[in-house]
mmCIF file of C-alpha atoms in Angstrom:
data_model
loop_
_atom_site.group_PDB
_atom_site.id
_atom_site.type_symbol
_atom_site.label_atom_id
_atom_site.label_comp_id
_atom_site.label_asym_id
_atom_site.label_seq_id
_atom_site.Cartn_x
_atom_site.Cartn_y
_atom_site.Cartn_z
ATOM 1 C CA ILE A 1 -10.046 17.784 1.105
ATOM 2 C CA TYR A 2 -9.531 14.256 -0.181
ATOM 3 C CA GLU A 3 -12.646 12.537 -1.482
ATOM 4 C CA LEU A 4 -13.557 8.874 -1.801
ATOM 5 C CA HIS A 5 -16.433 8.072 -4.121
ATOM 6 C CA ARG A 6 -18.043 4.747 -4.841
ATOM 7 C CA VAL A 7 -17.516 3.357 -8.321
ATOM 8 C CA LYS A 8 -21.305 3.267 -8.701
ATOM 9 C CA SER A 9 -22.271 6.896 -8.222
ATOM 10 C CA VAL A 10 -24.606 7.437 -5.286
ATOM 11 C CA PRO A 11 -25.646 11.051 -4.668
ATOM 12 C CA GLY A 12 -24.367 12.434 -1.374
ATOM 13 C CA VAL A 13 -22.150 9.449 -0.526
ATOM 14 C CA SER A 14 -18.510 10.266 0.127
ATOM 15 C CA ILE A 15 -15.802 10.223 2.765
ATOM 16 C CA ARG A 16 -13.889 13.407 3.377
ATOM 17 C CA VAL A 17 -10.532 13.665 5.134
ATOM 18 C CA HIS A 18 -9.251 17.120 5.962
ATOM 19 C CA ALA A 19 -5.867 17.592 4.269
ATOM 20 C CA ASP A 20 -4.326 19.541 7.155
ATOM 21 C CA THR A 21 -4.624 16.477 9.401
ATOM 22 C CA ALA A 22 -3.834 13.792 6.812
ATOM 23 C CA ALA A 23 -0.142 13.567 7.682
ATOM 24 C CA SER A 24 -0.820 12.795 11.356
ATOM 25 C CA ILE A 25 -3.797 10.491 11.018
ATOM 26 C CA PHE A 26 -3.963 7.278 13.015
ATOM 27 C CA ALA A 27 -6.510 4.542 12.382
ATOM 28 C CA ALA A 28 -8.206 5.034 15.751
ATOM 29 C CA SER A 29 -8.824 8.740 15.207
ATOM 30 C CA LEU A 30 -9.532 9.312 11.531
ATOM 31 C CA PRO A 31 -11.514 12.551 11.043
ATOM 32 C CA PHE A 32 -14.123 11.050 8.720
ATOM 33 C CA GLU A 33 -17.609 12.244 8.086
ATOM 34 C CA ILE A 34 -19.466 9.106 7.036
ATOM 35 C CA ASP A 35 -22.916 9.783 5.617
ATOM 36 C CA ASN A 36 -25.151 6.850 4.715
ATOM 37 C CA MET A 37 -22.104 4.705 3.946
ATOM 38 C CA ARG A 38 -22.358 0.966 4.523
ATOM 39 C CA PHE A 39 -19.175 -1.058 4.113
ATOM 40 C CA GLN A 40 -20.376 -4.464 5.334
ATOM 41 C CA GLY A 41 -20.204 -6.894 2.415
ATOM 42 C CA LYS A 42 -18.561 -4.357 0.085
ATOM 43 C CA LYS A 43 -15.219 -4.856 -1.637
ATOM 44 C CA ALA A 44 -12.643 -2.065 -1.928
ATOM 45 C CA ILE A 45 -9.268 -1.598 -3.551
ATOM 46 C CA VAL A 46 -6.965 0.807 -1.712
ATOM 47 C CA THR A 47 -3.869 1.973 -3.589
ATOM 48 C CA GLY A 48 -0.945 3.422 -1.680
ATOM 49 C CA ALA A 49 -1.906 1.051 1.121
ATOM 50 C CA GLY A 50 1.609 0.523 2.396
ATOM 51 C CA LYS A 51 1.983 3.812 4.235
ATOM 52 C CA GLY A 52 0.180 6.845 5.572
ATOM 53 C CA LEU A 53 -3.405 7.629 4.689
ATOM 54 C CA GLY A 54 -3.827 4.595 2.423
ATOM 55 C CA ARG A 55 -2.684 2.254 5.195
ATOM 56 C CA ASP A 56 -5.039 3.882 7.704
ATOM 57 C CA LEU A 57 -7.953 3.667 5.274
ATOM 58 C CA VAL A 58 -7.355 -0.082 4.893
ATOM 59 C CA LYS A 59 -7.629 -0.437 8.677
ATOM 60 C CA VAL A 60 -10.816 1.604 8.902
ATOM 61 C CA LEU A 61 -12.558 -0.029 5.939
ATOM 62 C CA ARG A 62 -11.720 -3.508 7.242
ATOM 63 C CA ALA A 63 -12.925 -2.588 10.744
ATOM 64 C CA GLU A 64 -16.191 -1.397 9.173
ATOM 65 C CA GLY A 65 -16.709 -4.774 7.493
ATOM 66 C CA ALA A 66 -15.375 -4.203 3.990
ATOM 67 C CA GLU A 67 -13.381 -6.825 2.120
ATOM 68 C CA VAL A 68 -10.188 -4.921 1.300
ATOM 69 C CA ALA A 69 -7.521 -5.440 -1.358
ATOM 70 C CA ALA A 70 -4.452 -3.429 -0.359
ATOM 71 C CA VAL A 71 -2.207 -2.351 -3.232
ATOM 72 C CA SER A 72 1.310 -0.997 -2.779
ATOM 73 C CA ARG A 73 4.614 -1.169 -4.607
ATOM 74 C CA THR A 74 6.469 -2.205 -1.435
ATOM 75 C CA GLU A 75 6.124 -5.859 -0.430
ATOM 76 C CA THR A 76 7.458 -5.396 3.107
ATOM 77 C CA ASP A 77 4.831 -2.724 3.798
ATOM 78 C CA LEU A 78 2.092 -5.058 2.581
ATOM 79 C CA GLN A 79 3.406 -7.937 4.690
ATOM 80 C CA SER A 80 3.371 -5.851 7.862
ATOM 81 C CA LEU A 81 -0.093 -4.492 7.010
ATOM 82 C CA ALA A 82 -1.441 -8.013 6.484
ATOM 83 C CA LYS A 83 -0.159 -8.929 9.958
ATOM 84 C CA GLU A 84 -1.836 -5.841 11.466
ATOM 85 C CA VAL A 85 -5.106 -6.293 9.594
ATOM 86 C CA PRO A 86 -6.069 -9.963 9.255
ATOM 87 C CA GLY A 87 -8.378 -10.829 6.398
ATOM 88 C CA ILE A 88 -7.150 -8.365 3.798
ATOM 89 C CA SER A 89 -5.724 -9.392 0.458
ATOM 90 C CA THR A 90 -2.590 -7.736 -0.872
ATOM 91 C CA CYS A 91 -1.155 -7.019 -4.279
ATOM 92 C CA CYS A 92 2.360 -5.677 -4.744
ATOM 93 C CA VAL A 93 2.484 -3.709 -7.976
ATOM 94 C CA ASP A 94 3.837 -0.447 -9.386
ATOM 95 C CA LEU A 95 0.790 1.303 -10.852
ATOM 96 C CA SER A 96 2.871 2.533 -13.802
ATOM 97 C CA ASP A 97 3.376 -1.106 -14.920
ATOM 98 C CA VAL A 98 0.168 -1.580 -16.926
ATOM 99 C CA LYS A 99 0.514 -5.320 -17.484
ATOM 100 C CA ALA A 100 1.242 -6.039 -13.812
ATOM 101 C CA LEU A 101 -1.618 -3.743 -12.798
ATOM 102 C CA GLN A 102 -4.043 -5.593 -15.079
ATOM 103 C CA GLU A 103 -2.996 -8.912 -13.537
ATOM 104 C CA CYS A 104 -3.435 -7.485 -10.037
ATOM 105 C CA VAL A 105 -6.930 -6.155 -10.764
ATOM 106 C CA GLN A 106 -7.977 -9.419 -12.421
ATOM 107 C CA SER A 107 -6.820 -11.356 -9.360
ATOM 108 C CA ILE A 108 -8.928 -9.101 -7.119
ATOM 109 C CA GLY A 109 -12.085 -9.370 -9.194
ATOM 110 C CA CYS A 110 -15.148 -7.108 -9.020
ATOM 111 C CA VAL A 111 -15.111 -4.284 -6.487
ATOM 112 C CA ASP A 112 -17.606 -1.770 -5.144
ATOM 113 C CA PHE A 113 -15.185 1.110 -4.819
ATOM 114 C CA LEU A 114 -11.604 2.276 -5.320
ATOM 115 C CA VAL A 115 -9.529 4.503 -3.041
ATOM 116 C CA ASN A 116 -6.701 5.979 -5.088
#
């Protein structure tokens, strides 16, 4: 099970995605259990947003009202995601490049939670 926790710890607040279905997830049918989670007006960073689960999470979080910063190391993936999901911000960076990562995070500003 993959878990998403808010940066500010709130007891009992998480999103769980069953690993056996993660490879075939589509944005319209994500198997989430959302308990007491409110995304409207919240800001999230999603790493690995170019493909797969990360990409689908960007779509869901944005649809639920979150301001989303999508992070990926592949610019073309981010460009196509930005076309699919209007209103997101993108940052193309390899997370192993500490200096570039710091610049990316500074450009995004304060966030409520991170999906990594």
